[in-house]
Amino acid sequence: EMWERFSYYGMRALLILYLTAKVRDGGLGFADSKAGAVYGLYTAMAYLMCLGGGWIADLFIGQRRAVLYGALLITAGEFCLMAPSQSVFYMGLVLLVLGTGFLKGNVSTIVGQLYAKGDARRDSGFSIFYMGINIGAFLSPILCGYIGEHYSWRLGFGLCGIGMLLGMIQYALSGRWLG
């Protein structure tokens, strides 16, 4: 979850700036109103898709697979944002929305399932979980924002993708300890 939040908040830190930056500066040159609409639609859909991702996980694929598929979609989406094509950029946003829908709600469920009801360690487990979320959310705008503004927007998005790739690898390798 730390790496997913790193990816999410790093990309969000760059998104409006990238959308409104002049084309000669590597951005898309959108008007503020259009950039705000894209940003708002993206963020709203990312959270709304958690309903569908949870439903699919509950009925068909399970939470663990949903988190893995979500991580894969988010990683692919972040790397799509690096492409110089506007259509591939939009496809990347769609992949990010779908991936967040699979991952966001289901990863919290997995943490809750690690402990039996009434287990005193449950609160500590969620505290560690939320600490990871906060670390990712704190570091990503600083690192991805700096890379994006000082080097290249696309490299900033790439750093978000690398973070998510690390998270996906970590999840795949350590999943056996999740019960």
PDB file of C-alpha atoms in Angstrom:
ATOM      1  CA  GLU A   1       0.000   0.000   0.000  1.00  0.00           C
ATOM      2  CA  MET A   2       2.923   2.343   0.648  1.00  0.00           C
ATOM      3  CA  TRP A   3       4.075   1.981  -2.937  1.00  0.00           C
ATOM      4  CA  GLU A   4       0.547   2.311  -4.309  1.00  0.00           C
ATOM      5  CA  ARG A   5       0.120   5.582  -2.396  1.00  0.00           C
ATOM      6  CA  PHE A   6       3.574   6.649  -3.600  1.00  0.00           C
ATOM      7  CA  SER A   7       2.399   6.030  -7.147  1.00  0.00           C
ATOM      8  CA  TYR A   8      -1.007   7.665  -6.659  1.00  0.00           C
ATOM      9  CA  TYR A   9       0.058  10.848  -4.901  1.00  0.00           C
ATOM     10  CA  GLY A  10       3.186  11.250  -7.012  1.00  0.00           C
ATOM     11  CA  MET A  11       1.106  11.100 -10.189  1.00  0.00           C
ATOM     12  CA  ARG A  12      -1.507  13.455  -8.764  1.00  0.00           C
ATOM     13  CA  ALA A  13       1.204  15.953  -7.836  1.00  0.00           C
ATOM     14  CA  LEU A  14       2.248  16.043 -11.488  1.00  0.00           C
ATOM     15  CA  LEU A  15      -1.066  15.675 -13.285  1.00  0.00           C
ATOM     16  CA  ILE A  16      -2.453  19.240 -13.275  1.00  0.00           C
ATOM     17  CA  LEU A  17       0.997  20.724 -13.839  1.00  0.00           C
ATOM     18  CA  TYR A  18       1.624  18.397 -16.775  1.00  0.00           C
ATOM     19  CA  LEU A  19      -1.804  18.984 -18.280  1.00  0.00           C
ATOM     20  CA  THR A  20      -1.475  22.793 -18.114  1.00  0.00           C
ATOM     21  CA  ALA A  21       2.225  23.072 -19.027  1.00  0.00           C
ATOM     22  CA  LYS A  22       2.875  24.459 -22.485  1.00  0.00           C
ATOM     23  CA  VAL A  23       3.568  21.913 -25.212  1.00  0.00           C
ATOM     24  CA  ARG A  24       7.042  23.426 -25.758  1.00  0.00           C
ATOM     25  CA  ASP A  25       7.735  22.664 -22.076  1.00  0.00           C
ATOM     26  CA  GLY A  26       6.701  19.022 -22.453  1.00  0.00           C
ATOM     27  CA  GLY A  27       3.106  19.381 -21.240  1.00  0.00           C
ATOM     28  CA  LEU A  28      -0.202  19.024 -23.002  1.00  0.00           C
ATOM     29  CA  GLY A  29      -1.098  22.725 -23.009  1.00  0.00           C
ATOM     30  CA  PHE A  30      -4.654  22.283 -21.701  1.00  0.00           C
ATOM     31  CA  ALA A  31      -6.680  25.202 -20.399  1.00  0.00           C
ATOM     32  CA  ASP A  32      -7.076  25.208 -16.621  1.00  0.00           C
ATOM     33  CA  SER A  33     -10.757  24.267 -16.910  1.00  0.00           C
ATOM     34  CA  LYS A  34     -10.068  21.237 -19.107  1.00  0.00           C
ATOM     35  CA  ALA A  35      -7.158  20.129 -16.909  1.00  0.00           C
ATOM     36  CA  GLY A  36      -9.349  20.470 -13.827  1.00  0.00           C
ATOM     37  CA  ALA A  37     -12.074  18.401 -15.461  1.00  0.00           C
ATOM     38  CA  VAL A  38      -9.626  15.613 -16.372  1.00  0.00           C
ATOM     39  CA  TYR A  39      -8.133  15.684 -12.873  1.00  0.00           C
ATOM     40  CA  GLY A  40     -11.529  15.674 -11.160  1.00  0.00           C
ATOM     41  CA  LEU A  41     -12.894  12.878 -13.319  1.00  0.00           C
ATOM     42  CA  TYR A  42      -9.776  10.798 -12.727  1.00  0.00           C
ATOM     43  CA  THR A  43      -9.813  11.175  -8.934  1.00  0.00           C
ATOM     44  CA  ALA A  44     -13.562  10.578  -8.666  1.00  0.00           C
ATOM     45  CA  MET A  45     -13.436   7.458 -10.823  1.00  0.00           C
ATOM     46  CA  ALA A  46     -10.404   6.078  -8.956  1.00  0.00           C
ATOM     47  CA  TYR A  47     -12.403   5.984  -5.745  1.00  0.00           C
ATOM     48  CA  LEU A  48     -15.720   4.958  -7.307  1.00  0.00           C
ATOM     49  CA  MET A  49     -14.112   1.974  -9.017  1.00  0.00           C
ATOM     50  CA  CYS A  50     -13.336   0.515  -5.580  1.00  0.00           C
ATOM     51  CA  LEU A  51     -16.975  -0.566  -5.486  1.00  0.00           C
ATOM     52  CA  GLY A  52     -16.568  -2.610  -8.662  1.00  0.00           C
ATOM     53  CA  GLY A  53     -13.154  -3.917  -7.635  1.00  0.00           C
ATOM     54  CA  GLY A  54     -14.493  -5.112  -4.308  1.00  0.00           C
ATOM     55  CA  TRP A  55     -17.507  -6.714  -5.932  1.00  0.00           C
ATOM     56  CA  ILE A  56     -15.366  -8.595  -8.476  1.00  0.00           C
ATOM     57  CA  ALA A  57     -12.960  -9.697  -5.742  1.00  0.00           C
ATOM     58  CA  ASP A  58     -15.766 -10.914  -3.478  1.00  0.00           C
ATOM     59  CA  LEU A  59     -17.579 -12.866  -6.165  1.00  0.00           C
ATOM     60  CA  PHE A  60     -14.917 -14.061  -8.570  1.00  0.00           C
ATOM     61  CA  ILE A  61     -11.189 -13.640  -7.954  1.00  0.00           C
ATOM     62  CA  GLY A  62     -10.582 -13.016  -4.248  1.00  0.00           C
ATOM     63  CA  GLN A  63      -8.839 -10.133  -2.546  1.00  0.00           C
ATOM     64  CA  ARG A  64      -5.265 -11.331  -3.023  1.00  0.00           C
ATOM     65  CA  ARG A  65      -5.604 -11.728  -6.780  1.00  0.00           C
ATOM     66  CA  ALA A  66      -7.483  -8.443  -7.025  1.00  0.00           C
ATOM     67  CA  VAL A  67      -4.608  -6.636  -5.310  1.00  0.00           C
ATOM     68  CA  LEU A  68      -2.081  -8.250  -7.642  1.00  0.00           C
ATOM     69  CA  TYR A  69      -4.136  -7.436 -10.755  1.00  0.00           C
ATOM     70  CA  GLY A  70      -4.647  -3.903  -9.469  1.00  0.00           C
ATOM     71  CA  ALA A  71      -0.914  -3.452  -8.952  1.00  0.00           C
ATOM     72  CA  LEU A  72      -0.243  -4.715 -12.471  1.00  0.00           C
ATOM     73  CA  LEU A  73      -2.798  -2.313 -13.980  1.00  0.00           C
ATOM     74  CA  ILE A  74      -1.472   0.634 -11.978  1.00  0.00           C
ATOM     75  CA  THR A  75       2.109  -0.121 -12.995  1.00  0.00           C
ATOM     76  CA  ALA A  76       1.109  -0.347 -16.668  1.00  0.00           C
ATOM     77  CA  GLY A  77      -0.935   2.838 -16.346  1.00  0.00           C
ATOM     78  CA  GLU A  78       1.938   4.824 -14.855  1.00  0.00           C
ATOM     79  CA  PHE A  79       4.254   3.725 -17.645  1.00  0.00           C
ATOM     80  CA  CYS A  80       1.595   4.642 -20.236  1.00  0.00           C
ATOM     81  CA  LEU A  81       1.667   8.201 -18.871  1.00  0.00           C
ATOM     82  CA  MET A  82       5.262   8.399 -20.061  1.00  0.00           C
ATOM     83  CA  ALA A  83       4.293   7.933 -23.715  1.00  0.00           C
ATOM     84  CA  PRO A  84       4.334  10.996 -25.962  1.00  0.00           C
ATOM     85  CA  SER A  85       0.886  10.072 -27.294  1.00  0.00           C
ATOM     86  CA  GLN A  86      -2.195  11.755 -25.838  1.00  0.00           C
ATOM     87  CA  SER A  87      -4.353   8.686 -26.503  1.00  0.00           C
ATOM     88  CA  VAL A  88      -1.864   6.439 -24.665  1.00  0.00           C
ATOM     89  CA  PHE A  89      -1.865   8.998 -21.831  1.00  0.00           C
ATOM     90  CA  TYR A  90      -5.652   8.692 -21.520  1.00  0.00           C
ATOM     91  CA  MET A  91      -5.394   4.920 -21.697  1.00  0.00           C
ATOM     92  CA  GLY A  92      -2.911   5.165 -18.816  1.00  0.00           C
ATOM     93  CA  LEU A  93      -5.436   7.108 -16.752  1.00  0.00           C
ATOM     94  CA  VAL A  94      -8.066   4.421 -17.435  1.00  0.00           C
ATOM     95  CA  LEU A  95      -5.628   1.691 -16.368  1.00  0.00           C
ATOM     96  CA  LEU A  96      -4.850   3.646 -13.195  1.00  0.00           C
ATOM     97  CA  VAL A  97      -8.554   3.950 -12.393  1.00  0.00           C
ATOM     98  CA  LEU A  98      -9.160   0.233 -12.948  1.00  0.00           C
ATOM     99  CA  GLY A  99      -6.072  -0.751 -10.980  1.00  0.00           C
ATOM    100  CA  THR A 100      -6.963   1.490  -8.060  1.00  0.00           C
ATOM    101  CA  GLY A 101     -10.437  -0.014  -8.073  1.00  0.00           C
ATOM    102  CA  PHE A 102      -9.002  -3.496  -7.649  1.00  0.00           C
ATOM    103  CA  LEU A 103      -6.272  -2.628  -5.184  1.00  0.00           C
ATOM    104  CA  LYS A 104      -7.502   0.114  -2.853  1.00  0.00           C
ATOM    105  CA  GLY A 105     -10.423  -1.522  -1.079  1.00  0.00           C
ATOM    106  CA  ASN A 106      -9.106  -5.055  -1.196  1.00  0.00           C
ATOM    107  CA  VAL A 107      -5.720  -4.423   0.384  1.00  0.00           C
ATOM    108  CA  SER A 108      -7.403  -3.072   3.533  1.00  0.00           C
ATOM    109  CA  THR A 109      -9.538  -6.209   3.670  1.00  0.00           C
ATOM    110  CA  ILE A 110      -6.414  -8.362   3.532  1.00  0.00           C
ATOM    111  CA  VAL A 111      -4.897  -6.475   6.471  1.00  0.00           C
ATOM    112  CA  GLY A 112      -8.099  -6.980   8.455  1.00  0.00           C
ATOM    113  CA  GLN A 113      -8.094 -10.705   7.680  1.00  0.00           C
ATOM    114  CA  LEU A 114      -4.590 -11.133   9.096  1.00  0.00           C
ATOM    115  CA  TYR A 115      -5.999 -10.992  12.616  1.00  0.00           C
ATOM    116  CA  ALA A 116      -8.911 -12.714  14.284  1.00  0.00           C
ATOM    117  CA  LYS A 117     -11.692 -10.592  15.744  1.00  0.00           C
ATOM    118  CA  GLY A 118     -10.653  -9.372  19.151  1.00  0.00           C
ATOM    119  CA  ASP A 119      -6.936  -9.959  18.486  1.00  0.00           C
ATOM    120  CA  ALA A 120      -5.045  -7.215  20.333  1.00  0.00           C
ATOM    121  CA  ARG A 121      -2.498  -7.032  17.497  1.00  0.00           C
ATOM    122  CA  ARG A 122      -5.104  -5.887  14.979  1.00  0.00           C
ATOM    123  CA  ASP A 123      -4.848  -2.197  15.951  1.00  0.00           C
ATOM    124  CA  SER A 124      -1.059  -2.380  15.744  1.00  0.00           C
ATOM    125  CA  GLY A 125      -1.283  -4.036  12.333  1.00  0.00           C
ATOM    126  CA  PHE A 126      -3.482  -1.261  10.980  1.00  0.00           C
ATOM    127  CA  SER A 127      -1.195   1.363  12.555  1.00  0.00           C
ATOM    128  CA  ILE A 128       1.766  -0.071  10.641  1.00  0.00           C
ATOM    129  CA  PHE A 129      -0.373  -0.255   7.499  1.00  0.00           C
ATOM    130  CA  TYR A 130      -1.371   3.408   7.788  1.00  0.00           C
ATOM    131  CA  MET A 131       2.190   4.422   8.570  1.00  0.00           C
ATOM    132  CA  GLY A 132       3.199   2.933   5.228  1.00  0.00           C
ATOM    133  CA  ILE A 133       0.400   4.829   3.494  1.00  0.00           C
ATOM    134  CA  ASN A 134       1.553   8.088   5.059  1.00  0.00           C
ATOM    135  CA  ILE A 135       5.209   7.508   4.165  1.00  0.00           C
ATOM    136  CA  GLY A 136       4.323   6.886   0.523  1.00  0.00           C
ATOM    137  CA  ALA A 137       1.953   9.855   0.391  1.00  0.00           C
ATOM    138  CA  PHE A 138       4.546  12.135   1.999  1.00  0.00           C
ATOM    139  CA  LEU A 139       7.580  11.199  -0.101  1.00  0.00           C
ATOM    140  CA  SER A 140       6.040  10.877  -3.552  1.00  0.00           C
ATOM    141  CA  PRO A 141       4.966  14.480  -4.229  1.00  0.00           C
ATOM    142  CA  ILE A 142       8.414  15.646  -3.176  1.00  0.00           C
ATOM    143  CA  LEU A 143      10.391  13.130  -5.235  1.00  0.00           C
ATOM    144  CA  CYS A 144       8.108  12.743  -8.256  1.00  0.00           C
ATOM    145  CA  GLY A 145       7.288  16.449  -8.281  1.00  0.00           C
ATOM    146  CA  TYR A 146      10.956  17.406  -8.249  1.00  0.00           C
ATOM    147  CA  ILE A 147      11.843  14.979 -11.055  1.00  0.00           C
ATOM    148  CA  GLY A 148       8.801  16.053 -13.068  1.00  0.00           C
ATOM    149  CA  GLU A 149       9.387  19.783 -12.799  1.00  0.00           C
ATOM    150  CA  HIS A 150      13.184  19.845 -13.034  1.00  0.00           C
ATOM    151  CA  TYR A 151      13.859  17.057 -15.521  1.00  0.00           C
ATOM    152  CA  SER A 152      10.789  15.778 -17.351  1.00  0.00           C
ATOM    153  CA  TRP A 153       7.105  15.233 -16.640  1.00  0.00           C
ATOM    154  CA  ARG A 154       7.408  11.812 -18.194  1.00  0.00           C
ATOM    155  CA  LEU A 155      10.320  10.867 -15.934  1.00  0.00           C
ATOM    156  CA  GLY A 156       8.220  11.937 -12.947  1.00  0.00           C
ATOM    157  CA  PHE A 157       5.438   9.608 -14.082  1.00  0.00           C
ATOM    158  CA  GLY A 158       8.079   6.933 -14.656  1.00  0.00           C
ATOM    159  CA  LEU A 159       9.249   7.263 -11.055  1.00  0.00           C
ATOM    160  CA  CYS A 160       5.644   6.650  -9.977  1.00  0.00           C
ATOM    161  CA  GLY A 161       5.641   3.527 -12.137  1.00  0.00           C
ATOM    162  CA  ILE A 162       8.936   2.318 -10.690  1.00  0.00           C
ATOM    163  CA  GLY A 163       7.526   2.774  -7.197  1.00  0.00           C
ATOM    164  CA  MET A 164       4.454   0.735  -8.084  1.00  0.00           C
ATOM    165  CA  LEU A 165       6.598  -1.915  -9.761  1.00  0.00           C
ATOM    166  CA  LEU A 166       8.621  -2.223  -6.540  1.00  0.00           C
ATOM    167  CA  GLY A 167       5.389  -2.562  -4.574  1.00  0.00           C
ATOM    168  CA  MET A 168       4.070  -5.231  -6.914  1.00  0.00           C
ATOM    169  CA  ILE A 169       7.309  -7.215  -6.647  1.00  0.00           C
ATOM    170  CA  GLN A 170       7.285  -6.857  -2.865  1.00  0.00           C
ATOM    171  CA  TYR A 171       3.675  -8.070  -2.715  1.00  0.00           C
ATOM    172  CA  ALA A 172       4.331 -11.026  -5.009  1.00  0.00           C
ATOM    173  CA  LEU A 173       7.415 -12.133  -3.067  1.00  0.00           C
ATOM    174  CA  SER A 174       6.007 -11.637   0.432  1.00  0.00           C
ATOM    175  CA  GLY A 175       2.442 -12.818  -0.188  1.00  0.00           C
ATOM    176  CA  ARG A 176       3.098 -16.230   1.332  1.00  0.00           C
ATOM    177  CA  TRP A 177       3.267 -14.571   4.770  1.00  0.00           C
ATOM    178  CA  LEU A 178      -0.237 -13.154   4.442  1.00  0.00           C
ATOM    179  CA  GLY A 179      -1.928 -16.430   5.315  1.00  0.00           C
TER     180      GLY A 179
END
